[in-house]
Coordinates of C-alpha atoms in Angstrom, one line a residue:
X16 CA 0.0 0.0 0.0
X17 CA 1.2 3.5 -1.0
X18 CA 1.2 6.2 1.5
X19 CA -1.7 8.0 -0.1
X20 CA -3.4 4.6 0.9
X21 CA -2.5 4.9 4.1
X22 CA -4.4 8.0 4.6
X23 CA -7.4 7.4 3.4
X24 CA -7.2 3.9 5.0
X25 CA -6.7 5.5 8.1
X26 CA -9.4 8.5 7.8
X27 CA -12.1 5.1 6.6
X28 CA -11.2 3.5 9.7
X29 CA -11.7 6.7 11.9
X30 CA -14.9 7.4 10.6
X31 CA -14.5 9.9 7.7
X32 CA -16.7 8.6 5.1
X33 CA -16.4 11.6 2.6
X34 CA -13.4 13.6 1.4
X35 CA -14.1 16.9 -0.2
X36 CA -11.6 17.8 -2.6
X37 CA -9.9 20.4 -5.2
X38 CA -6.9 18.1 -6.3
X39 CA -3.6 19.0 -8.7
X40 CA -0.3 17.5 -9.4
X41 CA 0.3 16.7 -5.6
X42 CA -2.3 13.9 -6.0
X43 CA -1.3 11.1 -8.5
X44 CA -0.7 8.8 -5.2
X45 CA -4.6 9.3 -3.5
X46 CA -6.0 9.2 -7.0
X47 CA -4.2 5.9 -7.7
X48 CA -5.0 4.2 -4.4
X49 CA -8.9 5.3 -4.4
X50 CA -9.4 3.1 -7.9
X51 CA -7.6 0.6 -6.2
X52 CA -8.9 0.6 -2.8
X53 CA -12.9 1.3 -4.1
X54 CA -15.2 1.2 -1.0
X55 CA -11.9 0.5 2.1
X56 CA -11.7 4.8 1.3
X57 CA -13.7 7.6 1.8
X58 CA -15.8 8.6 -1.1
X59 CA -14.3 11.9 -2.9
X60 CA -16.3 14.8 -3.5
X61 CA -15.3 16.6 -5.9
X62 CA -15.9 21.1 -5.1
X63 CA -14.0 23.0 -7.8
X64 CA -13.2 25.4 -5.4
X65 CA -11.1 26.0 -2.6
X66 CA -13.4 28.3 -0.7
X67 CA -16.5 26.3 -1.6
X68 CA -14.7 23.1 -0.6
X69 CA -13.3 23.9 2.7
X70 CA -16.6 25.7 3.9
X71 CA -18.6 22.5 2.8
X72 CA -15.8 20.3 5.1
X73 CA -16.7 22.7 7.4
X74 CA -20.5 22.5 7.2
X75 CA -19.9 18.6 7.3
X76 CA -18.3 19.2 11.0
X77 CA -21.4 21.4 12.0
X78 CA -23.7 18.2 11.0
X79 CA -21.8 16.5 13.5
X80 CA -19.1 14.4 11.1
X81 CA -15.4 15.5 10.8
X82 CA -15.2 17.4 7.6
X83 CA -12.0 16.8 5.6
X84 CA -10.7 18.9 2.7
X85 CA -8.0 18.1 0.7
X86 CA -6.1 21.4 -1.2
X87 CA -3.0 21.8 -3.6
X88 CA -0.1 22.7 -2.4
X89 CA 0.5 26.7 -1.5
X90 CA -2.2 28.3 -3.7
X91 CA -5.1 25.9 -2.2
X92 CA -4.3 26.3 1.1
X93 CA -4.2 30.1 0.7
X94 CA -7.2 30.0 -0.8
X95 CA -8.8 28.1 2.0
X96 CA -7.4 30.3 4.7
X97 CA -10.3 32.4 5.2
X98 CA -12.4 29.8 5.9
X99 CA -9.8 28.3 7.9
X100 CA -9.7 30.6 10.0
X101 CA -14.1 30.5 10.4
X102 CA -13.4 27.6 11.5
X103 CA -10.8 28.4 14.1
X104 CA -12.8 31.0 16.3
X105 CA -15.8 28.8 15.6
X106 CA -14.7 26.1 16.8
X107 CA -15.4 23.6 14.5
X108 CA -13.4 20.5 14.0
X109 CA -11.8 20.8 10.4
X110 CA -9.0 18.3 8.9
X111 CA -7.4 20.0 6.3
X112 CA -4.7 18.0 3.8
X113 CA -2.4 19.4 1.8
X114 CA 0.0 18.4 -0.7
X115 CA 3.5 19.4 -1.1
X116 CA 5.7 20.0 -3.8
X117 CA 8.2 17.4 -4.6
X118 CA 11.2 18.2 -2.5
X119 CA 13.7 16.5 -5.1
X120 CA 14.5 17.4 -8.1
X121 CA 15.4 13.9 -9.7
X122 CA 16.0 10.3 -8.4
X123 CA 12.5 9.5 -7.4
X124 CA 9.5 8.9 -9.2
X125 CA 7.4 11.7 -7.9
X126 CA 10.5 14.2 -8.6
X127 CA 9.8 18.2 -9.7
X128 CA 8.9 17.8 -13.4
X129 CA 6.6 21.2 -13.5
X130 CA 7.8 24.7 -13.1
X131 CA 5.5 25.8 -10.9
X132 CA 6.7 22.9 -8.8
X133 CA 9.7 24.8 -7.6
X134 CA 7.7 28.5 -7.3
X135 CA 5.0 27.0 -5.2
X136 CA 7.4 25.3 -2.3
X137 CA 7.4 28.0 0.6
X138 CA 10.0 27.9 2.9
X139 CA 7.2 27.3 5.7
X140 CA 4.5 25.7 4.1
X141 CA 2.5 25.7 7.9
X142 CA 3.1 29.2 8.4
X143 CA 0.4 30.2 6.7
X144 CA -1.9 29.1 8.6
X145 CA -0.1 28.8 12.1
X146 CA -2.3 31.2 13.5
X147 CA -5.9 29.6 12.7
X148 CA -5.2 26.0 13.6
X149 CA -4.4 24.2 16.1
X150 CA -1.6 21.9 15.2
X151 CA 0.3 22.0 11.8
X152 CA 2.8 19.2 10.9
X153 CA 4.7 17.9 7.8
X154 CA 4.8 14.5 7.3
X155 CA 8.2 13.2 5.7
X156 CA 7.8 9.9 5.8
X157 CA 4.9 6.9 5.3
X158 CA 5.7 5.1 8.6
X159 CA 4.4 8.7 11.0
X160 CA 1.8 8.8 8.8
X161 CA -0.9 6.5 11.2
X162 CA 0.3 8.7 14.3
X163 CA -0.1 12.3 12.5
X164 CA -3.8 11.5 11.5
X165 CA -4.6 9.9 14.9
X166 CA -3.1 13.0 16.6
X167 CA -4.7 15.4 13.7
X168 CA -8.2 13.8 14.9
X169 CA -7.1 13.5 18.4
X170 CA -6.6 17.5 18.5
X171 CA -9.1 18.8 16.4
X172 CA -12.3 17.1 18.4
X173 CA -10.7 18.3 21.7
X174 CA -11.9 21.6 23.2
X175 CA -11.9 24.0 22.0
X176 CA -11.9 22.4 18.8
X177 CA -10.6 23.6 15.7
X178 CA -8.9 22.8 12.4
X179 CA -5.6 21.3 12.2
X180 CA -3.6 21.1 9.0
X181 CA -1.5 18.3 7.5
X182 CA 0.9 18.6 4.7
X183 CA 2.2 15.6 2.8
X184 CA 4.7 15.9 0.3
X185 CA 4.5 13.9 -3.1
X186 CA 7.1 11.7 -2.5
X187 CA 5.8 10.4 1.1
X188 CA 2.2 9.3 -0.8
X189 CA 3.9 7.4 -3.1
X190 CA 5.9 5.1 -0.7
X191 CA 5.2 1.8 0.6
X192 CA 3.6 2.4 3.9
X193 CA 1.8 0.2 6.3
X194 CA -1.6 1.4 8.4
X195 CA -1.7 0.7 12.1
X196 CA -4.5 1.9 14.7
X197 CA -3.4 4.4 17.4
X198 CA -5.6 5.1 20.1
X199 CA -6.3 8.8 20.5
X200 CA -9.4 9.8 22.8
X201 CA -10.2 13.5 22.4
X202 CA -10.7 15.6 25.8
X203 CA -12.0 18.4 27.2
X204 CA -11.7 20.4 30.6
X205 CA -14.3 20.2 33.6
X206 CA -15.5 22.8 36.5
X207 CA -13.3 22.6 39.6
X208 CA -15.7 21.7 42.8
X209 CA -14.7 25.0 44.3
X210 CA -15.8 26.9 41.1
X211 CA -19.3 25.3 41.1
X212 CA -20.0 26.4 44.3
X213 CA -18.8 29.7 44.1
X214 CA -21.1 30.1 41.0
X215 CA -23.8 28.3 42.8
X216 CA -23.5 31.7 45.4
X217 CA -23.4 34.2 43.0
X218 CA -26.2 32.9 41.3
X219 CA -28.4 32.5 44.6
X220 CA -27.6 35.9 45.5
X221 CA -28.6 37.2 42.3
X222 CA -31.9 39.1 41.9
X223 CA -31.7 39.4 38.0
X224 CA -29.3 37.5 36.1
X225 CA -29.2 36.7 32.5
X226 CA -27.6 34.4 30.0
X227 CA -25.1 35.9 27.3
X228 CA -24.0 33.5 25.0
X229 CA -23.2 33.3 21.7
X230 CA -22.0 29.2 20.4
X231 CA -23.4 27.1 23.3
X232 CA -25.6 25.5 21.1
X233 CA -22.9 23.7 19.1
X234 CA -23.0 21.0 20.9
X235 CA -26.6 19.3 21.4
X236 CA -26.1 18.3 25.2
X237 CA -24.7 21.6 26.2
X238 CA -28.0 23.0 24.2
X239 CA -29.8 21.2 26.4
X240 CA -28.1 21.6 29.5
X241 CA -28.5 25.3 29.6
X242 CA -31.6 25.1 28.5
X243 CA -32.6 23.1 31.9
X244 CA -30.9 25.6 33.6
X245 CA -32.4 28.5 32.6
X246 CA -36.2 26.9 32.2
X247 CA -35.4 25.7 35.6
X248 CA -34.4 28.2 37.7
X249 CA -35.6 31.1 35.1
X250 CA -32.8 32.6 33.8
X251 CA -32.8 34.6 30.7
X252 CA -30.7 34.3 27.5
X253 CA -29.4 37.0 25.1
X254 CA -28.2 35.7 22.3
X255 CA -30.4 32.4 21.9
X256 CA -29.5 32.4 18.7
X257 CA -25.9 33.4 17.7
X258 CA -23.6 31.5 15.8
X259 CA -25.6 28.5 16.2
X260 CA -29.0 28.0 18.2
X261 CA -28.7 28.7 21.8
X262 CA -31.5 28.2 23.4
X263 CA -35.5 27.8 22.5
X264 CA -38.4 28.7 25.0
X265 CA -39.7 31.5 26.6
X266 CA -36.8 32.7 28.4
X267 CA -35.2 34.1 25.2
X268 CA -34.9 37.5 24.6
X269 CA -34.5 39.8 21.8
X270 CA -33.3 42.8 23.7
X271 CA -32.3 43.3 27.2
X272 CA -30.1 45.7 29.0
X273 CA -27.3 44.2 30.5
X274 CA -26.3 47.2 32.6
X275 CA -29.6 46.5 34.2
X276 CA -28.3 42.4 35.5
X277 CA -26.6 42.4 38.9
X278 CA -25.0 38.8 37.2
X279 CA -24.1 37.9 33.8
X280 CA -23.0 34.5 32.4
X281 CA -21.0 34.3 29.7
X282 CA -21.3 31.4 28.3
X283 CA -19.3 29.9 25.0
X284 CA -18.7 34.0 23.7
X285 CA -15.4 36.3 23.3
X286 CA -17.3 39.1 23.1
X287 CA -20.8 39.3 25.6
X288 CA -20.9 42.8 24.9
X289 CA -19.3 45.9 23.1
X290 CA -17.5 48.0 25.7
X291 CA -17.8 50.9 23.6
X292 CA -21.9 50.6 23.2
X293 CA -22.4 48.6 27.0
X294 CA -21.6 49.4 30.2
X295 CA -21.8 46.0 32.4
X296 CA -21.6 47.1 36.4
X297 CA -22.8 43.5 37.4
X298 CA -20.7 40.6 38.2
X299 CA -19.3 38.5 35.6
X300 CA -19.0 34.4 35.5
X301 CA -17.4 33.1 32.6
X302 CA -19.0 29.6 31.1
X303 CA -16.0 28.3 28.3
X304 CA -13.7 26.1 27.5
X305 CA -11.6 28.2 26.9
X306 CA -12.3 31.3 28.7
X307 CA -9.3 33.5 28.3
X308 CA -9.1 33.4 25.0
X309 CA -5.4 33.1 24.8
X310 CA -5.7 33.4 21.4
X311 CA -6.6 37.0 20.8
X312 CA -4.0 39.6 21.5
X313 CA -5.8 42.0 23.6
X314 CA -8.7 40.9 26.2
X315 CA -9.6 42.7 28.9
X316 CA -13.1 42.0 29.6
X317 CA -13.8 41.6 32.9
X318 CA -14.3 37.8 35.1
X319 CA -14.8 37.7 38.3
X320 CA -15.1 33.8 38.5
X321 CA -13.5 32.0 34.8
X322 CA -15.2 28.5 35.3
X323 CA -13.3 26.1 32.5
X324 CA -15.6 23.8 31.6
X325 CA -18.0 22.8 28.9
X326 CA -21.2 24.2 29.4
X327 CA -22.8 21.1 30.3
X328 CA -20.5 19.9 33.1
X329 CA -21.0 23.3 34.6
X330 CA -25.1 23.5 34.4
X331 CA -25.9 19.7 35.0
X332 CA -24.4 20.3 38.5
X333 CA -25.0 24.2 39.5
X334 CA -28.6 23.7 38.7
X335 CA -29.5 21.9 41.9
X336 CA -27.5 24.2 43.7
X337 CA -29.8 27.2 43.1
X338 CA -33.2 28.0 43.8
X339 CA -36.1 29.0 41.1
X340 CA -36.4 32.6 41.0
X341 CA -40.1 32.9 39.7
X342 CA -40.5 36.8 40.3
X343 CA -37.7 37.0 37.9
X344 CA -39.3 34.5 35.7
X345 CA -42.3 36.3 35.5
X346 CA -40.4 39.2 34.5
X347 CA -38.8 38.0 31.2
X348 CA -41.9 35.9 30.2
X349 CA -43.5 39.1 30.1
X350 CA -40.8 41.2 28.6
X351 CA -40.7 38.0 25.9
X352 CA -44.5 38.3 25.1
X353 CA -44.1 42.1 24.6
X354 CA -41.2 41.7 22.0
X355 CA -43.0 38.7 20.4
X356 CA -46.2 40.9 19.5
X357 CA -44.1 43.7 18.4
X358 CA -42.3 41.2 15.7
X359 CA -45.6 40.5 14.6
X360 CA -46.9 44.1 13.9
X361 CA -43.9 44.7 12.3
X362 CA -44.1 41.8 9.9
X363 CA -47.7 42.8 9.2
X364 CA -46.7 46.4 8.7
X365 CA -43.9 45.7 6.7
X366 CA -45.8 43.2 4.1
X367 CA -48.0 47.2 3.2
X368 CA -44.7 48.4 2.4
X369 CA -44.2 49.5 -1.8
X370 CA -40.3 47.8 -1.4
X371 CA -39.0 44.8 0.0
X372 CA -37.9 45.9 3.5
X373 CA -34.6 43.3 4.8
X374 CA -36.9 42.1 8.0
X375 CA -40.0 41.3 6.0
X376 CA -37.8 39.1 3.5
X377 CA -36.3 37.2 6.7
X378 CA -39.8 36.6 7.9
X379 CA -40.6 35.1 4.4
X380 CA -37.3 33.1 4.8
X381 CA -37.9 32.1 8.7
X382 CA -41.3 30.4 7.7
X383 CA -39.5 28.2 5.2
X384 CA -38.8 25.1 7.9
X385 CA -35.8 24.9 6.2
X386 CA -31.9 24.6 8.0
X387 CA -29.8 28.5 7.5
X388 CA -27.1 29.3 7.0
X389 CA -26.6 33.2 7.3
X390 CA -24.1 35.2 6.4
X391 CA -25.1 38.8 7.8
X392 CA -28.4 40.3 6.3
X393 CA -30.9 37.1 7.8
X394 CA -32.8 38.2 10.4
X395 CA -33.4 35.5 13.0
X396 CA -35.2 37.5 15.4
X397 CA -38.1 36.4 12.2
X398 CA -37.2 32.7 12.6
X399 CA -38.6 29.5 14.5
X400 CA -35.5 27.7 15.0
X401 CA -35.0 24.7 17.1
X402 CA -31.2 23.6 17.6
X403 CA -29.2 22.7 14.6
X404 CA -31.8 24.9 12.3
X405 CA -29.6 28.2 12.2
X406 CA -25.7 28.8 11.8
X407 CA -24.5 32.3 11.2
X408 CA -22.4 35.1 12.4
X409 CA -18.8 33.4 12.5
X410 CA -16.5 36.1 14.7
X411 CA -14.0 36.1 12.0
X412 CA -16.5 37.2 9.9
X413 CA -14.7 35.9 6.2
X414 CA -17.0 36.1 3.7
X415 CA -18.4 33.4 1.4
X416 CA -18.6 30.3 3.8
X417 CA -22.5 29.8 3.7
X418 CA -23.2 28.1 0.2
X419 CA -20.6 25.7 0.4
X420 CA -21.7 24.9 4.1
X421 CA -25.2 24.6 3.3
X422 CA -24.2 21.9 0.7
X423 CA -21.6 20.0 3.1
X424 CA -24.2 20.3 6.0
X425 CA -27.4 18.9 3.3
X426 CA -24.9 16.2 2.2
X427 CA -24.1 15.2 5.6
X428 CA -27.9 15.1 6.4
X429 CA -30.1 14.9 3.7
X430 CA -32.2 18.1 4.8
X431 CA -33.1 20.9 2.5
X432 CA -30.9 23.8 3.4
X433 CA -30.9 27.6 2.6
X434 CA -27.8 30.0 2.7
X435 CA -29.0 33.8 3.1
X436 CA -26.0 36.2 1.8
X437 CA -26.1 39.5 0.6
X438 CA -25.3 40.7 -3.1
X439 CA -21.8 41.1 -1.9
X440 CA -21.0 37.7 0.3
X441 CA -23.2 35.9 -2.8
X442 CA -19.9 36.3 -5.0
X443 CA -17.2 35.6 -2.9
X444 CA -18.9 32.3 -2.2
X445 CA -17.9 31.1 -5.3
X446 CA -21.9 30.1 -6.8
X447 CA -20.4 28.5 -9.8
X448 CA -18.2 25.8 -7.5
X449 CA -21.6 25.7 -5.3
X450 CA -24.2 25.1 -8.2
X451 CA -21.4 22.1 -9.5
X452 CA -21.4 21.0 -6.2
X453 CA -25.2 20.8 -5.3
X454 CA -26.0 19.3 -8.6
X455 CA -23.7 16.5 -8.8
X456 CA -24.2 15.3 -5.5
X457 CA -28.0 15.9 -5.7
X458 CA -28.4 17.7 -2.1
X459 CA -31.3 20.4 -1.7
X460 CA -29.9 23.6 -1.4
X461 CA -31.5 26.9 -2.0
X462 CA -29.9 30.5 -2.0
X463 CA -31.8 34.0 -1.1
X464 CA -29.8 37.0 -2.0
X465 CA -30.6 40.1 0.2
X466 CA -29.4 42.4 -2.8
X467 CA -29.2 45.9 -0.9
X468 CA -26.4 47.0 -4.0
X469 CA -23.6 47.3 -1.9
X470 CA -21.1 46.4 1.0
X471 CA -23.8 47.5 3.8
X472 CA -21.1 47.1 6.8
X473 CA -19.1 49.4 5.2
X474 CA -21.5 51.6 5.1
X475 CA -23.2 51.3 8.9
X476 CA -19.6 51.7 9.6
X477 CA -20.0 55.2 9.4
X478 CA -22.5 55.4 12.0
X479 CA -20.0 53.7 14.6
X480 CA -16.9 56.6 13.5
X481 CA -18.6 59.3 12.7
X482 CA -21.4 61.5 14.6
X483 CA -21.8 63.5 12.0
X484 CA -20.9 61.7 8.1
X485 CA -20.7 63.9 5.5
X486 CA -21.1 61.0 3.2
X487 CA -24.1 59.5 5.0
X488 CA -26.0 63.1 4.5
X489 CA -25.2 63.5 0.7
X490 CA -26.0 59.5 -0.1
X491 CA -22.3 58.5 -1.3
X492 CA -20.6 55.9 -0.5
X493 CA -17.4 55.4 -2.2
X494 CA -15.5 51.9 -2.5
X495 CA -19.0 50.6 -0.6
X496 CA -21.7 50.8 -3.5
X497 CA -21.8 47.9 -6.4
X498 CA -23.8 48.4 -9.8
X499 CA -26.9 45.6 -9.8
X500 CA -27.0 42.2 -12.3
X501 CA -28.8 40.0 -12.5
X502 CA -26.1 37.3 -10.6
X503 CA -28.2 34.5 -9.4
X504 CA -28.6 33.9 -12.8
X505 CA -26.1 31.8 -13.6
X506 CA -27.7 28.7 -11.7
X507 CA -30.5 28.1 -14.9
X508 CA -27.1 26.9 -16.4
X509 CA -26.9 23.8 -14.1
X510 CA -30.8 23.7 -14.1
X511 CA -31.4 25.7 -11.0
X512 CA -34.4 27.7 -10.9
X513 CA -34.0 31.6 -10.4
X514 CA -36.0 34.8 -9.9
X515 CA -35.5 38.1 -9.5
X516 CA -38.2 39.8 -6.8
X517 CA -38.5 43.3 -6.4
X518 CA -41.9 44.1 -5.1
X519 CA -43.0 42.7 -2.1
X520 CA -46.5 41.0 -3.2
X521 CA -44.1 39.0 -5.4
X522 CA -42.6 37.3 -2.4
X523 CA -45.1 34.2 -1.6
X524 CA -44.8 33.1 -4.9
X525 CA -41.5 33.3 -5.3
X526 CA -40.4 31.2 -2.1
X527 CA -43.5 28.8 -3.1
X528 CA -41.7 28.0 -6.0
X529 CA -38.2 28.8 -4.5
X530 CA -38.8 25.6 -2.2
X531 CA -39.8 23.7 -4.4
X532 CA -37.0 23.5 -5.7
X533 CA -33.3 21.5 -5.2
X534 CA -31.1 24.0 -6.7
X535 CA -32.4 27.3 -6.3
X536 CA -31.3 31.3 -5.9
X537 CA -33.8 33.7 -5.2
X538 CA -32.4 37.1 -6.0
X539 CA -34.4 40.0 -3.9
X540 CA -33.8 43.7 -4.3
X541 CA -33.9 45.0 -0.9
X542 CA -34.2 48.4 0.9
X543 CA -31.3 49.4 3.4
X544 CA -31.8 48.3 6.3
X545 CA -32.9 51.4 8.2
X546 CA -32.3 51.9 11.9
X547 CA -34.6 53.8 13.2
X548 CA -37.1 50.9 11.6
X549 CA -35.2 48.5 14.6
X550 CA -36.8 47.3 17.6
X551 CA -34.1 44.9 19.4

């Protein structure tokens, strides 16, 4: 067996069923040993992107498989990076492969024979992604090749987990190697006895604490650990939808002033508020596994009790500790009723209006049924989610993840999916890679384009700089405005359906045929979202 075979005897044997793929010259060796090996690998699928591919690996993890992407040498891992690095502060188990270029030049079969092998070899092939992973390693030769993917695996299912990168050089997949289990449990930390209790008085003492969270949910039984906590004693949550979905029942909030809590619980975020917009003058307990954040350079939110643990280690035993507070219950029930009924005037108000407003779309999308993926203008305050139904918002915030996610995600599944993106996020998620992708492998994916003609970030940017903006007041914004095509177009070519909406009494048709649909982009022209319009 080569060494190629090694691998993907190896990632067969640990599970990975599926390897998502954009391979080059670096891949004579897997390409030989799948033909030979048929059914003892995983299957390849192959994305024609890097982007598309990685972010589908990705949305694979987020079903609750490993997701596995295989890239060329230098140029495929840098253009993976991005989504690399989503995965890194999202903490998402990710194995990436990558091939190297021959490192001789003659004297072995899989020897240089291209020009572009000798630009492509960098003199630190890891270092470009050293900061978003968390573990690197070359292998250079076929014997370390069972240890490196059992230590690969090993790492990235740990908390916090994260992606981990391999590289293999050319010559290593084509020697004689041998496969041979290693026993690698992943881990994760627990609460300290001493901690519990201290959070166990804090919380007692509290009069009104609240939940901030923002990825407790990607994990099922921490979902529903903190769910049991706070439906038990009656604790609110912020945030009950994030990056993934939180928390679902009636102690969810839309809004709520922290500065108001005498306790907040951080739970799973790096960021439970903006300093700059919040001022917190309650104590703070911090829920993570992870809770420094060693990570980021510069930290200085405040902790007065940093509990490592995985959220449902820490709630399954505070939780009889503390006693119901049901004044305080009563209190956010009521608060959640009052936002509830204003989403619904809103939605009703919205439907009379003569142009498609951003919230009324994302009401039309939430009543879909379907799995999201968002990346920025989707609305889940408009949604119905229950966990694993919404994944949006990753901190690092690089663009084009959600189309190939949805795919990866609907492949790992086999639910319908739909990725919300903006005009903007729409092209740098690669659609023709995605449209390849969704109609070879037959998965039900459909797109919604919130087409607001422009980078909208930039311009809300203004707001947070400037109080007064002379570009705001004339209507220019330079470097931040696009001209408006017809872009979703391009799917009819692989025999998606597409439309173009622009009125609003054009929507309920539109997503009636939209979901009927496997392979589908909805293109809407929108209206900026306005803030004053806001009610969170």
């Amino acid at each position: 067996m080569l060494g190629a075979g090694v691998v993907l005897k190896g990632l067969k044997e640990m599970g990975v069923d599926r390897l998502f793929i954009v391979s080059g010259t670096d891949y004579p060796g897997f390409i030989e040993e799948k033909v030979r090996m048929k059914e003892g690998a995983p299957d390849f699928v192959v994305v024609p992107h890097e982007i598309t591919a990685a972010s589908a690996a990705m949305g694979y993890s987020m079903a609750g498989k490993l997701g596995v992407v295989a890239v060329h040498t230098t140029p495929g891992t840098a253009n993976a990076l991005g989504i690399i690095a989503n995965a890194f502060y999202a903490r998402q188990p990710l194995l990436v492969v990558a091939g190297r270029s021959p490192y001789t030049e003659e004297g072995h079969p899989a020897s240089r024979s291209l020009r572009s092998q000798w630009a492509q070899e960098f003199t630190d092939q890891g270092g470009l992604v050293r900061q978003v992973v968390k573990w690197d390693f070359e292998v250079r030769r076929a014997e370390q090749i069972a240890g490196a993917l059992a230590r690969a695996v090993h790492l990235s299912e740990s908390e916090p987990r994260g992606p981990v990168y391999l590289v293999f050089p050319r010559e290593v997949t084509v020697e004689e190697g041998k496969w041979r289990k290693v026993n690698m449990s992943p881990y994760e930390p627990g609460p300290r006895e001493e901690d519990l209790r201290k959070a166990a008085k804090m919380i007692e003492e509290s009069e009104n604490p609240v939940i901030v969270t923002w990825r407790a949910g990607r994990r099922k039984e921490w979902f529903d650990s903190m769910k049991y906590f706070a439906d038990t004693v009656g604790v609110p949550v912020v945030n009950y939808v994030g990056e993934t979905v939180n928390y679902a029942g009636d102690m969810g909030l839309d809004q709520f002033d922290l500065s108001s809590a005498d306790l907040v619980i951080a739970v799973e975020t790096e960021v439970p508020w903006p300093p700059k917009k919040v001022k917190v003058g309650g104590k703070v307990i911090k829920v993570d596994v992870d809770p420094g954040y060693s990570r980021i350079s510069f930290y200085d939110f405040p902790c007065d009790l940093c509990v490592m643990s995985n959220p449902k280690d820490f709630f399954d035993r505070v939780t009889p500790l503390v006693s119901r507070k049901e004044e305080w219950r009563a209190k956010v029930m009521e608060m959640r009723r009052e936002q509830e009924r204003k989403k619904e005037e809103r939605a009703k108000a919205l439907a009379k209006e003569k142009k498609v407003k951003p919230d009324l779309l994302s009401w039309y999308v939430g009543r879909m049924g379907l799995t999201v993926f968002n990346e920025y203008p989707f609305n889940f305050h408009f949604g119905n989610f229950s966990w694993g139904q919404y994944f949006g918002d990753i901190t690092f915030g690089h663009l084009g993840w959600t189309m190939g996610a949805s795919f990866g995600y609907s492949l790992a599944t086999g639910k319908a999916t739909v990725a919300t993106v903006g005009d903007g996020s729409f092209i740098f998620g690669v659609p023709e890679a995605f449209y390849y992708a969704v109609r070879t492998y037959e998965t039900d994916c459909k797109v919604v384009i919130y087409d607001n003609g422009g980078w909208l970030a930039s311009e809300e940017a203004l707001d947070d700089v400037f109080q007064e903006s002379v570009a705001k007041e004339r209507g220019e914004f330079p470097g931040a405005e696009m001209r408006r095509y017809n872009s979703g177009e391009g799917v009819k070519a692989y025999g998606g359906y597409y439309k173009l909406v622009e009125s609003p009494w054009e929507l309920e048709e539109a997503f009636s045929e939209l979901k009927g649909s496997r392979l589908g982009v909805l293109q809407v022209v929108t209206e900026k979202r306005d803030p004053e319009d806001e009610i969170y």
